[in-house]
GROMACS .gro file of C-alpha atoms in nm:
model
  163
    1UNK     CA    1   0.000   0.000   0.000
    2UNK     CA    2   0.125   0.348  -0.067
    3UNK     CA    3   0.067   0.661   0.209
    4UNK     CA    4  -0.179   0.890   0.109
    5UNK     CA    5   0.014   1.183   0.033
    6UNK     CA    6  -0.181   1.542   0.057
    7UNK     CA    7   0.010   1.677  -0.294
    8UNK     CA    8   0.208   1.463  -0.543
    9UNK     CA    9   0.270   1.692  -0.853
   10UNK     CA   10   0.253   1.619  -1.242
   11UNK     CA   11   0.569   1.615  -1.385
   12UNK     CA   12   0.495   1.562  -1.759
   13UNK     CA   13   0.219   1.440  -1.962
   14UNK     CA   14   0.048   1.147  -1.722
   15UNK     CA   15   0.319   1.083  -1.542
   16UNK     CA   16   0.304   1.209  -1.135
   17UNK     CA   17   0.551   1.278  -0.864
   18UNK     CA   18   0.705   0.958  -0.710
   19UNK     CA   19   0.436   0.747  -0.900
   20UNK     CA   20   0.614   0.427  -1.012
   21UNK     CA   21   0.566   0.328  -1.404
   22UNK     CA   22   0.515  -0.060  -1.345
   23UNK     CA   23   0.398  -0.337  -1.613
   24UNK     CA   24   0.079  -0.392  -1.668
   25UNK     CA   25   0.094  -0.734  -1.569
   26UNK     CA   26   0.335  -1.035  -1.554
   27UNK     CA   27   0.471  -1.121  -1.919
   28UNK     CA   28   0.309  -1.445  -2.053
   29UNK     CA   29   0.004  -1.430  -1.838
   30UNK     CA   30  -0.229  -1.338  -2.092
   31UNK     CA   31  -0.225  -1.150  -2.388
   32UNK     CA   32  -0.187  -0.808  -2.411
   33UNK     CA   33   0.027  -0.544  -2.608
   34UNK     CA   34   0.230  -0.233  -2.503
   35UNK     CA   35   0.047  -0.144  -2.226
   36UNK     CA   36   0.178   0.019  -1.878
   37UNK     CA   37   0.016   0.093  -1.549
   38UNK     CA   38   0.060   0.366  -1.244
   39UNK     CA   39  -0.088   0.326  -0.919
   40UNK     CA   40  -0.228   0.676  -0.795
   41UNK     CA   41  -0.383   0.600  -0.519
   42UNK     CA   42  -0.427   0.293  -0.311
   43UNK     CA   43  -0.520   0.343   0.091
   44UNK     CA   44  -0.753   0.156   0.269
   45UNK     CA   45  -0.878   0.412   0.374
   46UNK     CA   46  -1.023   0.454   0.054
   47UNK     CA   47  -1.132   0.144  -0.004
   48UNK     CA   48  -1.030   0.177  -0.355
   49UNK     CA   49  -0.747   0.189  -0.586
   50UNK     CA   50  -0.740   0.445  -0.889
   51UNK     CA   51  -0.452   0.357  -1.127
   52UNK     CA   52  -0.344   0.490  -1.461
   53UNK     CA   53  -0.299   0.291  -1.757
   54UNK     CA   54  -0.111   0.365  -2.100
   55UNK     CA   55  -0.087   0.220  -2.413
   56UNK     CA   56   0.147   0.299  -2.671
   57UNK     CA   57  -0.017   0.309  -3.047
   58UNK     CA   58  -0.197   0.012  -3.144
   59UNK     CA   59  -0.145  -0.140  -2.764
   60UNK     CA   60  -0.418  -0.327  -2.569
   61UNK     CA   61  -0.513  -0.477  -2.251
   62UNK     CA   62  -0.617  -0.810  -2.179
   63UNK     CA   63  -0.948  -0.937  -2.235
   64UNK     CA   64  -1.117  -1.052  -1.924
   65UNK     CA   65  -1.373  -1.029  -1.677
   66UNK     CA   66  -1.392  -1.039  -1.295
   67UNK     CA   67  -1.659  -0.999  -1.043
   68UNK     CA   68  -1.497  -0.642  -0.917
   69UNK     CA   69  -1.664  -0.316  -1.056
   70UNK     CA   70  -1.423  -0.094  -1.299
   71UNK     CA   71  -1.480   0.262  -1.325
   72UNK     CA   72  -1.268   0.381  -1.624
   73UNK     CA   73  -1.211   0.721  -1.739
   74UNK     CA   74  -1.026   0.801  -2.103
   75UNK     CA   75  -0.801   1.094  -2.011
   76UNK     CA   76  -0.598   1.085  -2.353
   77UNK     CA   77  -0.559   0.964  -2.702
   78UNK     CA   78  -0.863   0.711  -2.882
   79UNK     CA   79  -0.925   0.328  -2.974
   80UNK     CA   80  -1.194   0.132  -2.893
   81UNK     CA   81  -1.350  -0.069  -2.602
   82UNK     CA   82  -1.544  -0.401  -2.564
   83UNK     CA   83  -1.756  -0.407  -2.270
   84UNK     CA   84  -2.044  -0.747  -2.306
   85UNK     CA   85  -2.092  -0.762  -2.686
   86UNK     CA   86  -2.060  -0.352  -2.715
   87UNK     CA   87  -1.763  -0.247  -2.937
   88UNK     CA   88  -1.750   0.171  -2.852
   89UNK     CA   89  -1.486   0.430  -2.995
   90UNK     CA   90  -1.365   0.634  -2.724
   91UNK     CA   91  -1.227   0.938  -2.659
   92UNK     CA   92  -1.100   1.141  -2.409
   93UNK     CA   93  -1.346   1.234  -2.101
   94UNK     CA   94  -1.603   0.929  -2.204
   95UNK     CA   95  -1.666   0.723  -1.905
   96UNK     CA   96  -1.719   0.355  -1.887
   97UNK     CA   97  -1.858   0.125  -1.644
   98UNK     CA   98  -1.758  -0.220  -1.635
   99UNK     CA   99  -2.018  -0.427  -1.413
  100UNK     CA  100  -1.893  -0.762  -1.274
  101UNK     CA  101  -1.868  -1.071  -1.466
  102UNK     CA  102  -1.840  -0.878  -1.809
  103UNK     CA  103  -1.615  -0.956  -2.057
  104UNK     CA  104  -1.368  -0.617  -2.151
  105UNK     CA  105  -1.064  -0.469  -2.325
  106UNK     CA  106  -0.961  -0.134  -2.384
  107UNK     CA  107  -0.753  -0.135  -2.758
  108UNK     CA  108  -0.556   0.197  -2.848
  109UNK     CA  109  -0.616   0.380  -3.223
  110UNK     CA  110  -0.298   0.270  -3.437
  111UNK     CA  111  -0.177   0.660  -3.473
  112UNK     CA  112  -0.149   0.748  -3.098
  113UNK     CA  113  -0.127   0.698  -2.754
  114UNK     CA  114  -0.440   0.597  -2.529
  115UNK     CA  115  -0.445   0.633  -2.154
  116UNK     CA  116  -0.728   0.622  -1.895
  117UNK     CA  117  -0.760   0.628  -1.504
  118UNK     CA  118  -0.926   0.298  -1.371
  119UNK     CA  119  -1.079   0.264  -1.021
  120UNK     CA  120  -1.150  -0.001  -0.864
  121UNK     CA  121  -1.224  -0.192  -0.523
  122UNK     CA  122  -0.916  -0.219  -0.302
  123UNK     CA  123  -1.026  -0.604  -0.241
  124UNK     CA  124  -1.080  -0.814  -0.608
  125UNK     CA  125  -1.065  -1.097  -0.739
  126UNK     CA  126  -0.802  -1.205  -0.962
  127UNK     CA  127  -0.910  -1.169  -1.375
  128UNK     CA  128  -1.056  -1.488  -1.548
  129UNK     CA  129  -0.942  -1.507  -1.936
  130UNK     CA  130  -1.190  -1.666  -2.195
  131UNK     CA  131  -1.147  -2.001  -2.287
  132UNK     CA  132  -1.172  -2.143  -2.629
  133UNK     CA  133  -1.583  -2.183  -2.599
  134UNK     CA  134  -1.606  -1.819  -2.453
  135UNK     CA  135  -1.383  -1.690  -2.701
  136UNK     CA  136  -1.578  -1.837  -2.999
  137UNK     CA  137  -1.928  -1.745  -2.847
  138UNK     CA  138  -1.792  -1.382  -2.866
  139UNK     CA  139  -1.649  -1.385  -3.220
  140UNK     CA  140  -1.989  -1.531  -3.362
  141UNK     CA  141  -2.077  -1.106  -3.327
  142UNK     CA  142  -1.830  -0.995  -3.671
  143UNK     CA  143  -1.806  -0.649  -3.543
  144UNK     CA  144  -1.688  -0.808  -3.199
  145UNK     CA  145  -1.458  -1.053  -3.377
  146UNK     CA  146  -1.327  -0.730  -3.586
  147UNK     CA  147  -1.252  -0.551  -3.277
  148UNK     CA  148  -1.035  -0.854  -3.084
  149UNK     CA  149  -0.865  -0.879  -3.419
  150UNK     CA  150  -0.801  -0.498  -3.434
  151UNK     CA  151  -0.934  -0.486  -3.777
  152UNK     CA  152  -1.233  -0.270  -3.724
  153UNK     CA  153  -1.145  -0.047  -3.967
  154UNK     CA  154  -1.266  -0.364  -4.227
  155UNK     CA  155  -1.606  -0.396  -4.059
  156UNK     CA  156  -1.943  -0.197  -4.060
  157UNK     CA  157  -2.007  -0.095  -3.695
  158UNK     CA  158  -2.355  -0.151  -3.593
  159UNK     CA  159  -2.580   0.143  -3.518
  160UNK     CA  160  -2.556   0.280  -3.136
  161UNK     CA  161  -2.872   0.283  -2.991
  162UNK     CA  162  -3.050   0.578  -2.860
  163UNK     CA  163  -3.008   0.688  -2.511
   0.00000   0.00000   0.00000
């Protein structure tokens, strides 16, 4: 656990006074792609742990799902995110809720950088990957399947529903 500090300053773009850049996870223990993560704030006080994550152009997270909530803001760059069977673009400021048990991954636009702020519980389970049933149940959606294969540039999105 870190100490709360009362001021820790910015000392370039997304990165913070004595904020440790760490690796997004352990190498080999699922798939993912150019992807780094910060840990802003984790107290128990809290009771939650807001991190910062970073992907380098055309970098992704895992795909996965876990009974934990994620609250996930996009603070820079674009790409896409799966959330369920929901391909979105984002952008910086959108917000996205991850409820428990859904499968997710955050994919960076090809030209640039993404990064986004995560929170979540200070207490979680550990991620669950999708097997080879899972992982075929999602790609029977083609825009989904586009997406995981970051080739959605080569399929027609389906229309967004009205709020």
């Amino acid at each position: 656990m870190d100490e709360l500090k009362p001021f820790r300053a910015a000392i370039g773009e997304c990165r913070w006074q004595d904020i440790e850049e760490r690796p997004y996870k352990q190498e080999g223990s699922a798939p993912f792609r150019d992807i780094s993560r910060q840990v802003l704030f984790d107290d128990p006080a809290l009771a939650c742990q807001l991190r910062y994550f970073e992907m380098k152009p055309g970098g992704y997270s895992t795909l996965e799902r876990h009974e934990h909530v994620h609250a996930v803001m996009i603070l820079r760059g674009t790409g896409h995110c799966l959330v369920g069977s929901e391909v979105r673009p984002v952008k910086p400021q959108d917000l996205i809720a991850i409820p428990p048990g859904t499968w997710h991954q955050f994919r960076a636009a090809e030209t640039e950088a993404m990064g986004f702020l995560c929170m979540v519980n200070s207490t979680r389970d550990r991620p669950q990957v999708p097997d080879a049933d899972q992982l075929k149940a999602l790609r029977a959606d083609a825009h989904v399947a586009a997406f995981l294969d970051g080739a959605l540039d080569r399929v027609e999105p389906p229309p967004i529903p009205p709020e």
